[in-house]
């Protein structure tokens, strides 16, 4: 009796301990599996970038070596120098930056203005306008390509910065995003300002905009990135290499059939220069990216 | 929501019952007049706030959408770029020519191939990545998420240039890795059977971060109580995924499917930079063919008919998706 009583709790404890341990072990192996899968995935996702970055600094001998050389035996800037001889990279870089800054500024202002009106003002025609914005989200860019090109030609704006900026200066996505965020600003705040005699511009500029700064940051990043990476439209409206943005300059160089030997190094150097700025921006501000996507997708 | 702001902002903010508000007749009439005046200025303000966007929207979106339709019934060519009004109407000629066009059918088939294989792979792998990231791991989540999302933010031109080199049969990354194991690799982009799968692989690689981020947000919005309840009821991991995760992710799935399909139906940059549509038109997509006809040969009326045909297809598929993927319970 006494022995039975003394052993039963002991075995019970041992049993629960062993099951707990088994569960912990199972969870640990489960975690190991997940980390392994994720690491393999990450390797696949980042390998092309690593390959690009390493290749950009390899000598031509290393690039064409067989068996392949993974880490450069000798680091060189030769491909960047060669690239600078063929392409005016600083100019294209400035073009891309200037266009992206203007497009971003336009979107921040115009989209937040309409976003404010749609979220907080009651006016005739509000519903159809919001319908237009939602519809515009669904229309593929390619549909408007040809008439837009003819329009630009008629305006005499081909090969101008205006042609690169104006069609993107106010996007439907921005309006949608700003409307979603501005809707969450408490109405009481705006009404209090109205009672105090503030006009709508003052309310928008001094009260609403400061409150939706995170949304503005998200929109700014997305627009800047979109503009920086934009390709088809700049390709169509610019013929003058002086107006090429960085991706267009790289693409015209990349698909040029008269390239010389060893151009893979130059191409990787070019791709490196195109990717690097946006990658740095992304890594520093990554929180806004994922937040912005989630908000735009789910609200 | 907007209605409450205009009708009774004061009631809502003060939280007082409406009878008391009405009883205070002294303040009633002036306040009502003030409200009406405010509404009047809201009409004006609303339109003033809308004007910049509407002006740009009208010029660069609404007008081109209509113009594109009109152009698709004309013989719009190079000379009409400088003199648009001298173009001649040709009725349905562009469309009849289009449907008899062998190359266009080829392009449609290639686009369908790209979409039918690419979209499920992109969404599926995005979902897998999201589920893995949302599971019990507690460290490096941000690190992995940033890594998986990186290809989405980079320029498609740079990515295509890099991938062309990755797939290079002589000095490329894949042939290099294969060589380490003593294997040889085919010349992916010069093979008319392998070129399209290569482009799809690249597109999936590049885009899966987008559904991943959305699914991750969706997964995190599923209350943990729901999961615990299912586990207590004895549901295994697979059952939990099928009966809890998938149904609750339906709205996200719908959004992701629509956006990804629209994007993939319009695929242009990947074949443009990597293959130029070749070899033997095996990667010629509808958008690339449209670009070729419109901007290389300046058959702009014909290209417009192509753009509109593609648009109608996109619209039809989007509507079908909205119909069949929508939550059936609501």
Coordinates of C-alpha atoms in Angstrom, one line a residue:
Chain A
X1 CA 0.0 0.0 0.0
X2 CA 2.6 2.4 1.1
X3 CA 5.0 1.3 -1.6
X4 CA 2.2 1.6 -4.2
X5 CA 1.4 5.1 -3.0
X6 CA 5.0 6.2 -3.1
X7 CA 5.7 4.8 -6.5
X8 CA 2.5 5.9 -8.3
X9 CA 3.2 9.6 -8.2
X10 CA 6.8 9.0 -9.0
X11 CA 5.9 7.1 -12.2
X12 CA 3.2 9.7 -13.0
X13 CA 5.8 12.5 -12.8
X14 CA 8.3 10.6 -14.8
X15 CA 5.6 9.9 -17.4
X16 CA 4.5 13.4 -17.8
X17 CA 8.0 14.6 -17.9
X18 CA 8.9 12.2 -20.7
X19 CA 5.8 13.2 -22.7
X20 CA 6.7 16.9 -22.1
X21 CA 10.2 16.2 -23.2
X22 CA 9.0 14.4 -26.2
X23 CA 6.7 17.3 -27.1
X24 CA 9.6 19.7 -26.6
X25 CA 11.8 17.5 -28.7
X26 CA 9.1 17.3 -31.4
X27 CA 8.7 21.1 -31.3
X28 CA 12.4 21.6 -31.6
X29 CA 12.7 19.3 -34.6
X30 CA 9.6 21.0 -36.0
X31 CA 11.4 24.4 -35.6
X32 CA 14.5 23.0 -37.2
X33 CA 12.6 21.9 -40.2
X34 CA 10.9 25.2 -40.6
X35 CA 14.2 27.1 -40.3
X36 CA 15.8 24.8 -42.8
X37 CA 13.0 25.3 -45.3
X38 CA 13.0 29.0 -44.8
X39 CA 16.8 29.1 -45.2
X40 CA 16.7 27.2 -48.4
X41 CA 14.0 29.5 -49.7
X42 CA 16.0 32.6 -48.7
X43 CA 19.1 31.2 -50.4
X44 CA 17.2 30.8 -53.6
X45 CA 15.6 34.2 -53.3
X46 CA 18.9 36.0 -52.7
X47 CA 21.3 33.9 -54.7
X48 CA 20.8 35.9 -58.0
X49 CA 21.6 39.1 -56.1
X50 CA 24.6 37.7 -54.5
X51 CA 25.7 36.3 -57.9
X52 CA 25.2 39.7 -59.4
X53 CA 27.1 41.6 -56.8
X54 CA 30.1 39.1 -56.9
X55 CA 30.1 39.0 -60.7
X56 CA 30.2 42.8 -60.9
X57 CA 33.6 42.8 -59.1
X58 CA 35.1 39.8 -60.8
X59 CA 37.8 40.0 -63.4
X60 CA 36.8 38.8 -66.9
X61 CA 39.0 35.7 -66.4
X62 CA 37.1 34.8 -63.2
X63 CA 33.7 35.4 -65.0
X64 CA 34.5 33.0 -67.8
X65 CA 36.5 30.5 -65.7
X66 CA 35.6 26.8 -65.8
X67 CA 35.0 25.4 -63.3
X68 CA 33.3 28.6 -62.1
X69 CA 34.9 30.9 -59.5
X70 CA 32.4 31.9 -56.8
X71 CA 34.4 34.4 -54.8
X72 CA 36.5 36.8 -57.0
X73 CA 40.2 35.9 -56.8
X74 CA 40.8 39.5 -57.4
X75 CA 38.3 42.3 -56.8
X76 CA 38.1 44.8 -59.6
X77 CA 36.2 48.0 -60.5
X78 CA 37.0 47.5 -64.2
X79 CA 33.4 46.7 -65.2
X80 CA 32.2 49.8 -63.6
X81 CA 34.8 51.9 -65.4
X82 CA 33.9 50.2 -68.7
X83 CA 30.2 50.8 -68.1
X84 CA 30.8 54.4 -67.4
X85 CA 32.6 54.7 -70.7
X86 CA 29.6 53.3 -72.6
X87 CA 26.7 54.7 -70.5
X88 CA 26.5 58.1 -68.8
X89 CA 25.4 56.5 -65.5
X90 CA 25.4 59.7 -63.4
X91 CA 23.1 61.4 -65.9
X92 CA 20.7 58.4 -66.0
X93 CA 20.9 58.2 -62.3
X94 CA 19.9 61.9 -62.0
X95 CA 17.1 61.4 -64.5
X96 CA 15.7 58.5 -62.6
X97 CA 16.0 60.4 -59.3
X98 CA 14.5 63.6 -60.6
X99 CA 11.5 61.9 -62.2
X100 CA 10.9 59.7 -59.1
X101 CA 11.0 62.7 -56.8
X102 CA 8.6 64.7 -58.9
X103 CA 6.2 61.8 -59.3
X104 CA 6.3 61.1 -55.6
X105 CA 5.7 64.8 -54.7
X106 CA 2.7 64.8 -57.1
X107 CA 1.2 61.7 -55.7
X108 CA 1.7 62.9 -52.1
X109 CA -0.1 66.1 -52.8
X110 CA -2.8 65.2 -55.3
X111 CA -3.7 61.8 -53.8
X112 CA -3.9 63.0 -50.2
X113 CA -6.1 65.9 -51.4
X114 CA -8.6 63.7 -53.1
X115 CA -8.2 61.1 -50.4
X116 CA -9.2 63.8 -47.9
X117 CA -12.2 64.9 -49.9
X118 CA -13.4 61.3 -50.4
X119 CA -12.9 60.4 -46.7
X120 CA -14.1 63.5 -44.9
X121 CA -16.1 65.8 -47.2
X122 CA -19.6 65.4 -48.4
X123 CA -20.0 66.7 -52.0
X124 CA -22.0 66.1 -55.1
X125 CA -20.3 63.5 -57.3
X126 CA -18.3 61.9 -54.5
X127 CA -19.5 58.3 -55.1
X128 CA -18.8 58.3 -58.9
X129 CA -15.3 59.7 -58.3
X130 CA -14.6 56.9 -55.8
X131 CA -15.9 54.5 -58.3
X132 CA -13.5 55.9 -60.9
X133 CA -10.6 55.5 -58.6
X134 CA -11.5 51.8 -57.8
X135 CA -12.0 51.1 -61.5
X136 CA -8.7 52.7 -62.4
X137 CA -7.0 50.2 -60.1
X138 CA -8.1 47.4 -62.3
X139 CA -7.3 48.9 -65.8
X140 CA -4.0 47.6 -67.1
X141 CA -1.5 50.3 -68.1
X142 CA -0.9 48.7 -71.5
X143 CA -4.4 49.6 -72.6
X144 CA -3.6 53.3 -72.6
X145 CA -0.1 53.1 -74.0
X146 CA -0.7 54.0 -77.6
X147 CA -3.1 56.9 -77.2
X148 CA -0.9 58.3 -74.4
X149 CA 2.0 58.2 -76.7
X150 CA 0.1 60.0 -79.5
X151 CA -1.1 62.5 -76.9
X152 CA 2.4 63.2 -75.7
X153 CA 3.5 63.6 -79.3
X154 CA 0.7 66.0 -79.9
X155 CA 1.6 68.0 -76.9
X156 CA 5.2 68.1 -78.2
X157 CA 6.4 66.5 -75.0
X158 CA 8.2 63.4 -76.3
X159 CA 11.7 63.3 -74.9
X160 CA 10.8 65.6 -72.0
X161 CA 10.7 65.2 -68.3
X162 CA 7.1 66.2 -68.4
X163 CA 6.3 63.1 -70.4
X164 CA 8.0 60.9 -67.8
X165 CA 6.3 62.6 -64.9
X166 CA 2.8 63.8 -65.7
X167 CA 1.1 60.5 -66.5
X168 CA 2.2 59.1 -63.1
X169 CA 1.7 62.3 -61.0
X170 CA -1.6 61.1 -59.4
X171 CA -2.2 57.4 -59.1
X172 CA -5.4 55.7 -58.1
X173 CA -3.5 53.5 -55.7
X174 CA -2.4 56.6 -53.8
X175 CA -5.9 57.9 -53.6
X176 CA -7.2 54.6 -52.3
X177 CA -4.5 54.3 -49.7
X178 CA -4.9 57.9 -48.4
X179 CA -8.6 57.6 -48.3
X180 CA -8.3 54.5 -46.1
X181 CA -6.0 56.2 -43.7
X182 CA -7.7 59.6 -43.6
X183 CA -11.0 57.8 -42.8
X184 CA -9.6 56.8 -39.5
X185 CA -8.9 60.4 -38.4
X186 CA -11.6 61.3 -35.8
X187 CA -14.3 63.5 -37.3
X188 CA -14.6 65.4 -34.0
X189 CA -11.2 66.8 -34.5
X190 CA -12.1 68.3 -37.9
X191 CA -15.5 69.5 -36.7
X192 CA -13.9 71.3 -33.8
X193 CA -11.6 73.1 -36.2
X194 CA -14.6 73.9 -38.4
X195 CA -16.4 75.4 -35.5
X196 CA -13.3 77.5 -34.8
X197 CA -13.6 78.9 -38.3
X198 CA -10.9 76.9 -40.0
X199 CA -11.4 76.4 -43.8
X200 CA -11.0 73.1 -45.5
X201 CA -7.5 73.7 -46.8
X202 CA -6.3 74.6 -43.3
X203 CA -7.9 71.5 -41.9
X204 CA -6.4 69.3 -44.6
X205 CA -3.0 70.9 -44.5
X206 CA -2.5 71.6 -40.8
X207 CA -4.6 68.9 -39.1
X208 CA -5.1 65.9 -41.4
X209 CA -1.7 65.6 -43.1
X210 CA 0.3 65.7 -39.9
X211 CA -1.9 62.9 -38.5
X212 CA -1.4 60.6 -41.5
X213 CA 2.4 60.9 -41.8
X214 CA 3.0 57.2 -41.7
X215 CA 0.6 56.7 -44.6
X216 CA 2.4 59.5 -46.5
X217 CA 5.6 57.7 -45.8
X218 CA 4.2 54.4 -47.2
X219 CA 2.8 56.2 -50.3
X220 CA 6.1 58.0 -50.8
X221 CA 8.1 54.8 -50.7
X222 CA 5.8 52.9 -53.0
X223 CA 5.6 55.7 -55.5
X224 CA 9.3 56.3 -55.5
X225 CA 10.0 52.7 -56.0
X226 CA 7.4 52.3 -58.7
X227 CA 8.8 55.3 -60.6
X228 CA 12.4 54.2 -60.2
X229 CA 11.6 50.8 -61.5
X230 CA 9.2 52.0 -64.2
X231 CA 10.3 50.7 -67.6
X232 CA 7.8 50.4 -70.5
X233 CA 6.6 54.0 -70.5
X234 CA 10.0 55.7 -70.3
X235 CA 11.2 53.3 -73.0
X236 CA 8.4 54.5 -75.3
X237 CA 8.5 58.3 -74.7
X238 CA 12.3 58.8 -74.7
X239 CA 14.4 58.4 -77.8
X240 CA 17.1 60.8 -76.7
X241 CA 19.7 59.0 -74.6
X242 CA 20.1 62.2 -72.5
X243 CA 16.6 61.6 -71.1
X244 CA 16.9 57.9 -70.5
X245 CA 16.2 56.7 -67.0
X246 CA 18.5 54.2 -65.5
X247 CA 16.5 51.0 -66.3
X248 CA 15.9 52.2 -69.9
X249 CA 19.6 52.9 -70.3
X250 CA 20.5 49.5 -68.9
X251 CA 17.9 47.7 -71.1
X252 CA 19.0 49.4 -74.3
X253 CA 22.6 48.4 -73.4
X254 CA 21.5 44.9 -72.4
X255 CA 19.6 44.0 -75.6
X256 CA 22.1 45.7 -77.9
X257 CA 23.3 42.8 -80.1
X258 CA 26.6 44.6 -80.9
X259 CA 27.9 44.1 -77.4
X260 CA 31.6 43.2 -76.9
X261 CA 33.0 40.2 -75.1
X262 CA 33.1 40.3 -71.3
X263 CA 29.9 42.4 -71.3
X264 CA 28.4 40.2 -68.6
X265 CA 30.6 41.9 -66.1
X266 CA 29.4 45.3 -67.3
X267 CA 25.8 44.2 -67.2
X268 CA 26.2 42.9 -63.7
X269 CA 27.8 46.2 -62.7
X270 CA 24.9 48.1 -64.3
X271 CA 22.3 45.9 -62.6
X272 CA 24.2 46.4 -59.4
X273 CA 23.9 50.2 -59.7
X274 CA 20.2 50.0 -60.6
X275 CA 19.4 47.7 -57.7
X276 CA 21.5 49.2 -55.0
X277 CA 19.7 52.5 -54.3
X278 CA 16.3 51.0 -54.1
X279 CA 17.6 48.0 -52.1
X280 CA 19.1 50.4 -49.5
X281 CA 15.9 52.4 -49.3
X282 CA 13.9 49.1 -48.9
X283 CA 16.1 47.7 -46.1
X284 CA 16.0 50.9 -44.1
X285 CA 12.2 51.4 -44.5
X286 CA 11.0 47.8 -44.9
X287 CA 8.5 48.2 -42.1
X288 CA 6.5 50.7 -44.2
X289 CA 6.5 48.5 -47.3
X290 CA 4.9 45.5 -45.6
X291 CA 2.6 47.6 -43.6
X292 CA 1.5 49.5 -46.6
X293 CA 0.8 46.4 -48.7
X294 CA -1.1 44.8 -45.9
X295 CA -3.2 47.9 -45.4
X296 CA -4.0 48.5 -49.1
X297 CA -4.9 44.8 -49.5
X298 CA -7.0 44.2 -46.5
X299 CA -8.8 47.3 -45.6
Chain B
X1 CA -19.7 56.9 -42.1
X2 CA -19.6 60.0 -44.2
X3 CA -23.3 60.5 -43.7
X4 CA -23.0 60.7 -39.9
X5 CA -20.3 63.3 -40.1
X6 CA -22.4 65.7 -42.1
X7 CA -25.8 65.2 -40.4
X8 CA -25.0 65.1 -36.8
X9 CA -21.4 65.6 -35.9
X10 CA -22.3 67.5 -32.7
X11 CA -24.7 64.8 -31.4
X12 CA -22.1 62.1 -32.0
X13 CA -19.4 64.0 -30.3
X14 CA -21.3 65.2 -27.3
X15 CA -23.0 61.9 -26.7
X16 CA -26.1 63.6 -25.5
X17 CA -29.6 62.3 -26.3
X18 CA -31.2 64.1 -29.2
X19 CA -34.2 65.3 -27.2
X20 CA -32.0 67.6 -25.1
X21 CA -30.4 68.9 -28.3
X22 CA -33.8 69.8 -29.7
X23 CA -35.0 71.3 -26.5
X24 CA -32.2 73.8 -26.6
X25 CA -34.1 75.9 -29.2
X26 CA -32.0 78.9 -28.6
X27 CA -29.0 77.3 -30.2
X28 CA -31.0 75.2 -32.7
X29 CA -31.6 77.5 -35.7
X30 CA -28.3 79.2 -36.0
X31 CA -26.5 76.0 -35.7
X32 CA -28.6 74.4 -38.5
X33 CA -27.9 77.4 -40.8
X34 CA -24.2 77.1 -40.0
X35 CA -24.4 73.4 -40.9
X36 CA -26.0 74.1 -44.3
X37 CA -23.5 76.8 -45.1
X38 CA -20.8 74.3 -44.2
X39 CA -22.3 71.7 -46.5
X40 CA -22.3 74.3 -49.3
X41 CA -18.6 74.9 -48.8
X42 CA -18.0 71.2 -48.7
X43 CA -19.4 70.9 -52.3
X44 CA -17.0 73.5 -53.5
X45 CA -14.1 72.2 -51.4
X46 CA -14.8 68.7 -52.5
X47 CA -14.5 69.6 -56.1
X48 CA -11.5 71.8 -55.6
X49 CA -9.7 69.0 -53.8
X50 CA -10.6 66.6 -56.6
X51 CA -9.6 68.8 -59.5
X52 CA -5.9 68.1 -59.8
X53 CA -6.4 64.4 -59.7
X54 CA -9.3 64.4 -62.0
X55 CA -7.5 66.6 -64.6
X56 CA -4.6 64.2 -64.7
X57 CA -6.9 61.2 -64.6
X58 CA -9.0 62.5 -67.4
X59 CA -6.0 63.4 -69.6
X60 CA -3.9 60.3 -69.1
X61 CA -6.4 57.6 -68.3
X62 CA -10.0 58.3 -69.2
X63 CA -9.3 59.9 -72.5
X64 CA -6.7 57.2 -73.6
X65 CA -9.1 54.4 -72.6
X66 CA -11.8 55.9 -75.0
X67 CA -9.2 56.9 -77.6
X68 CA -7.8 53.4 -77.6
X69 CA -11.2 51.9 -78.4
X70 CA -11.8 54.4 -81.2
X71 CA -8.3 53.8 -82.6
X72 CA -9.0 50.1 -82.7
X73 CA -11.5 50.8 -85.5
X74 CA -9.1 52.8 -87.6
X75 CA -6.0 52.3 -89.7
X76 CA -4.0 54.6 -87.4
X77 CA -0.3 54.5 -88.5
X78 CA 2.9 56.4 -88.2
X79 CA 1.8 59.5 -90.2
X80 CA -1.2 59.8 -87.8
X81 CA 1.1 60.3 -84.8
X82 CA 1.6 63.8 -86.1
X83 CA -1.8 64.2 -87.7
X84 CA -4.3 62.0 -85.7
X85 CA -7.4 63.4 -87.3
X86 CA -6.6 62.2 -90.8
X87 CA -6.9 58.5 -89.8
X88 CA -9.6 56.5 -91.6
X89 CA -12.2 54.3 -90.0
X90 CA -12.0 50.7 -91.2
X91 CA -14.8 49.2 -89.1
X92 CA -14.0 45.8 -87.6
X93 CA -11.2 45.1 -90.0
X94 CA -8.5 45.1 -87.3
X95 CA -10.5 42.7 -85.2
X96 CA -11.2 40.3 -88.0
X97 CA -7.5 40.4 -89.1
X98 CA -6.5 39.8 -85.4
X99 CA -8.6 36.7 -85.0
X100 CA -7.1 35.3 -88.2
X101 CA -3.6 36.2 -87.1
X102 CA -1.5 33.1 -86.4
X103 CA 1.1 35.1 -84.4
X104 CA -1.6 36.7 -82.2
X105 CA -3.0 33.2 -81.4
X106 CA 0.5 32.1 -80.5
X107 CA 0.9 35.2 -78.3
X108 CA -2.4 34.5 -76.6
X109 CA -1.4 30.9 -76.0
X110 CA 2.0 31.9 -74.5
X111 CA 0.3 34.4 -72.3
X112 CA -2.2 31.8 -71.1
X113 CA 0.7 29.4 -70.5
X114 CA 2.4 32.0 -68.4
X115 CA -0.7 32.8 -66.4
X116 CA -2.0 29.3 -65.9
X117 CA 1.4 28.0 -64.6
X118 CA 2.7 31.2 -63.1
X119 CA -0.2 32.4 -61.0
X120 CA -0.9 29.2 -59.0
X121 CA 2.9 28.7 -58.4
X122 CA 3.3 32.3 -57.3
X123 CA 0.3 32.3 -54.9
X124 CA 1.1 28.8 -53.7
X125 CA 4.7 29.4 -52.8
X126 CA 3.7 32.8 -51.3
X127 CA 1.3 31.0 -49.1
X128 CA 3.8 28.4 -48.1
X129 CA 6.3 31.1 -47.2
X130 CA 3.7 33.0 -45.2
X131 CA 2.6 29.9 -43.3
X132 CA 6.2 29.0 -42.5
X133 CA 6.9 32.5 -41.3
X134 CA 3.7 32.6 -39.2
X135 CA 4.5 29.3 -37.5
X136 CA 6.2 29.0 -34.2
X137 CA 9.5 30.6 -35.2
X138 CA 10.3 33.5 -33.0
X139 CA 13.6 34.8 -34.4
X140 CA 14.7 36.2 -37.7
X141 CA 11.1 36.6 -38.9
X142 CA 11.7 40.1 -40.2
X143 CA 15.0 38.9 -41.7
X144 CA 13.3 36.2 -43.7
X145 CA 10.4 38.4 -44.7
X146 CA 12.7 41.1 -46.0
X147 CA 14.7 38.6 -47.9
X148 CA 11.7 37.0 -49.6
X149 CA 10.3 40.4 -50.5
X150 CA 13.5 41.8 -51.9
X151 CA 13.0 40.7 -55.5
X152 CA 9.6 42.5 -55.6
X153 CA 11.2 45.9 -55.0
X154 CA 14.0 45.6 -57.5
X155 CA 13.9 46.9 -61.1
X156 CA 12.6 44.3 -63.5
X157 CA 15.2 45.3 -66.0
X158 CA 18.0 44.7 -63.5
X159 CA 16.4 41.4 -62.4
X160 CA 16.0 40.2 -66.0
X161 CA 19.6 41.1 -66.9
X162 CA 20.8 39.2 -63.8
X163 CA 18.6 36.2 -64.6
X164 CA 19.8 36.1 -68.2
X165 CA 23.3 35.7 -66.7
X166 CA 22.1 33.2 -64.1
X167 CA 20.7 31.0 -66.9
X168 CA 23.7 31.5 -69.2
X169 CA 24.7 28.1 -70.4
X170 CA 28.4 28.9 -70.3
X171 CA 29.2 31.1 -67.4
X172 CA 25.9 31.2 -65.5
X173 CA 25.0 30.5 -61.9
X174 CA 22.9 27.4 -62.6
X175 CA 25.4 25.8 -65.0
X176 CA 28.1 26.7 -62.5
X177 CA 26.3 24.9 -59.6
X178 CA 25.5 22.0 -62.0
X179 CA 29.2 21.8 -62.9
X180 CA 30.1 21.4 -59.2
X181 CA 28.1 18.2 -59.3
X182 CA 29.4 17.2 -62.7
X183 CA 26.2 17.8 -64.5
X184 CA 25.5 19.8 -67.6
X185 CA 22.6 22.2 -68.2
X186 CA 20.7 23.0 -71.3
X187 CA 20.7 26.5 -72.9
X188 CA 17.5 27.5 -71.2
X189 CA 16.7 30.7 -73.1
X190 CA 17.6 29.4 -76.6
X191 CA 15.3 26.4 -76.3
X192 CA 11.8 27.0 -77.5
X193 CA 10.5 24.4 -74.9
X194 CA 12.5 25.7 -71.9
X195 CA 12.4 29.5 -72.5
X196 CA 8.9 29.9 -71.3
X197 CA 9.3 27.8 -68.1
X198 CA 12.5 29.8 -67.4
X199 CA 10.6 33.1 -67.6
X200 CA 7.8 31.6 -65.4
X201 CA 10.4 30.5 -62.8
X202 CA 11.8 34.0 -62.8
X203 CA 8.4 35.6 -62.5
X204 CA 7.5 33.3 -59.6
X205 CA 10.8 34.0 -57.9
X206 CA 10.3 37.8 -58.4
X207 CA 6.7 38.1 -57.3
X208 CA 6.0 35.5 -54.6
X209 CA 7.0 38.1 -51.9
X210 CA 3.8 40.1 -52.7
X211 CA 1.3 37.3 -51.8
X212 CA 3.5 36.3 -48.9
X213 CA 3.2 39.7 -47.2
X214 CA -0.5 39.8 -47.8
X215 CA -1.0 36.2 -46.6
X216 CA 1.1 36.9 -43.5
X217 CA -1.0 39.9 -42.6
X218 CA -4.1 37.7 -43.2
X219 CA -2.7 34.8 -41.0
X220 CA -1.9 37.2 -38.2
X221 CA -5.4 38.4 -38.2
X222 CA -6.8 34.9 -37.5
X223 CA -7.4 34.9 -33.7
X224 CA -5.2 32.3 -31.9
X225 CA -8.3 31.2 -29.9
X226 CA -9.8 29.7 -33.1
X227 CA -6.6 27.7 -33.7
X228 CA -6.5 26.6 -30.1
X229 CA -10.1 25.5 -30.2
X230 CA -9.5 23.4 -33.3
X231 CA -6.4 21.8 -31.7
X232 CA -8.4 21.0 -28.6
X233 CA -11.0 19.4 -30.8
X234 CA -8.2 17.2 -32.1
X235 CA -7.5 18.7 -35.5
X236 CA -4.1 17.9 -37.0
X237 CA -1.9 20.4 -38.8
X238 CA -3.3 19.5 -42.2
X239 CA -6.9 19.7 -41.0
X240 CA -6.2 23.0 -39.3
X241 CA -4.8 24.4 -42.5
X242 CA -7.6 23.2 -44.6
X243 CA -10.5 24.0 -42.3
X244 CA -9.3 27.1 -40.5
X245 CA -6.5 28.8 -42.4
X246 CA -7.8 28.5 -46.0
X247 CA -11.4 29.6 -45.4
X248 CA -10.3 32.6 -43.2
X249 CA -7.7 33.6 -45.8
X250 CA -10.3 33.6 -48.6
X251 CA -10.6 37.5 -48.9
X252 CA -6.8 37.8 -49.1
X253 CA -6.7 34.9 -51.6
X254 CA -9.3 36.7 -53.8
X255 CA -7.4 40.0 -53.8
X256 CA -4.0 38.3 -54.4
X257 CA -5.4 36.1 -57.2
X258 CA -7.0 39.1 -59.0
X259 CA -4.0 41.4 -58.7
X260 CA -1.5 38.6 -59.7
X261 CA -3.6 37.4 -62.6
X262 CA -4.0 41.0 -64.0
X263 CA -0.3 41.5 -63.7
X264 CA 0.6 38.2 -65.3
X265 CA -1.9 38.6 -68.2
X266 CA 0.0 41.8 -69.1
X267 CA 3.4 40.3 -68.9
X268 CA 5.9 42.3 -71.0
X269 CA 9.2 43.1 -69.4
X270 CA 10.4 39.6 -68.7
X271 CA 10.3 38.4 -72.3
X272 CA 11.3 41.8 -73.7
X273 CA 14.6 41.9 -71.8
X274 CA 15.4 38.2 -71.6
X275 CA 14.3 36.7 -74.9
X276 CA 12.8 39.4 -77.1
X277 CA 9.9 37.0 -77.6
X278 CA 12.0 34.2 -79.1
X279 CA 13.2 31.7 -79.8
X280 CA 10.7 31.2 -82.7
X281 CA 8.0 33.3 -80.9
X282 CA 7.9 30.8 -78.0
X283 CA 7.9 33.6 -75.4
X284 CA 6.0 36.2 -77.4
X285 CA 3.3 37.4 -75.1
X286 CA 0.2 39.5 -76.1
X287 CA 1.7 42.7 -74.6
X288 CA 5.0 42.2 -76.3
X289 CA 3.3 41.6 -79.6
X290 CA 1.2 44.7 -79.1
X291 CA 4.4 46.7 -78.4
X292 CA 6.0 45.2 -81.5
X293 CA 3.1 46.1 -83.7
X294 CA 2.5 49.5 -82.2
X295 CA 6.0 50.8 -81.7
X296 CA 8.2 48.9 -84.0
X297 CA 5.9 48.8 -87.0
X298 CA 3.5 51.6 -86.0
X299 CA 0.4 49.6 -86.8
X300 CA -1.3 51.5 -84.0
X301 CA -4.9 50.8 -85.0
X302 CA -4.1 47.1 -85.1
X303 CA -2.2 47.3 -81.8
X304 CA -5.1 49.1 -80.2
X305 CA -7.4 46.3 -81.2
X306 CA -5.0 43.9 -79.6
X307 CA -4.8 46.0 -76.4
X308 CA -8.6 46.1 -76.2
X309 CA -9.0 42.4 -76.8
X310 CA -6.5 41.7 -74.0
X311 CA -8.4 44.2 -71.8
X312 CA -11.7 42.4 -72.4
X313 CA -10.0 39.1 -71.5
X314 CA -8.5 40.6 -68.4
X315 CA -11.9 42.0 -67.4
X316 CA -13.7 38.7 -68.0
X317 CA -11.2 36.7 -66.0
X318 CA -11.3 39.2 -63.2
X319 CA -15.1 39.0 -63.0
X320 CA -15.0 35.2 -63.1
X321 CA -12.5 35.2 -60.2
X322 CA -14.6 37.6 -58.2
X323 CA -17.6 35.4 -58.8
X324 CA -16.1 32.0 -58.0
X325 CA -13.5 32.9 -55.4
X326 CA -15.7 35.2 -53.3
X327 CA -16.8 34.0 -49.9
X328 CA -19.9 32.0 -50.4
X329 CA -21.3 32.7 -47.0
X330 CA -21.7 36.4 -47.4

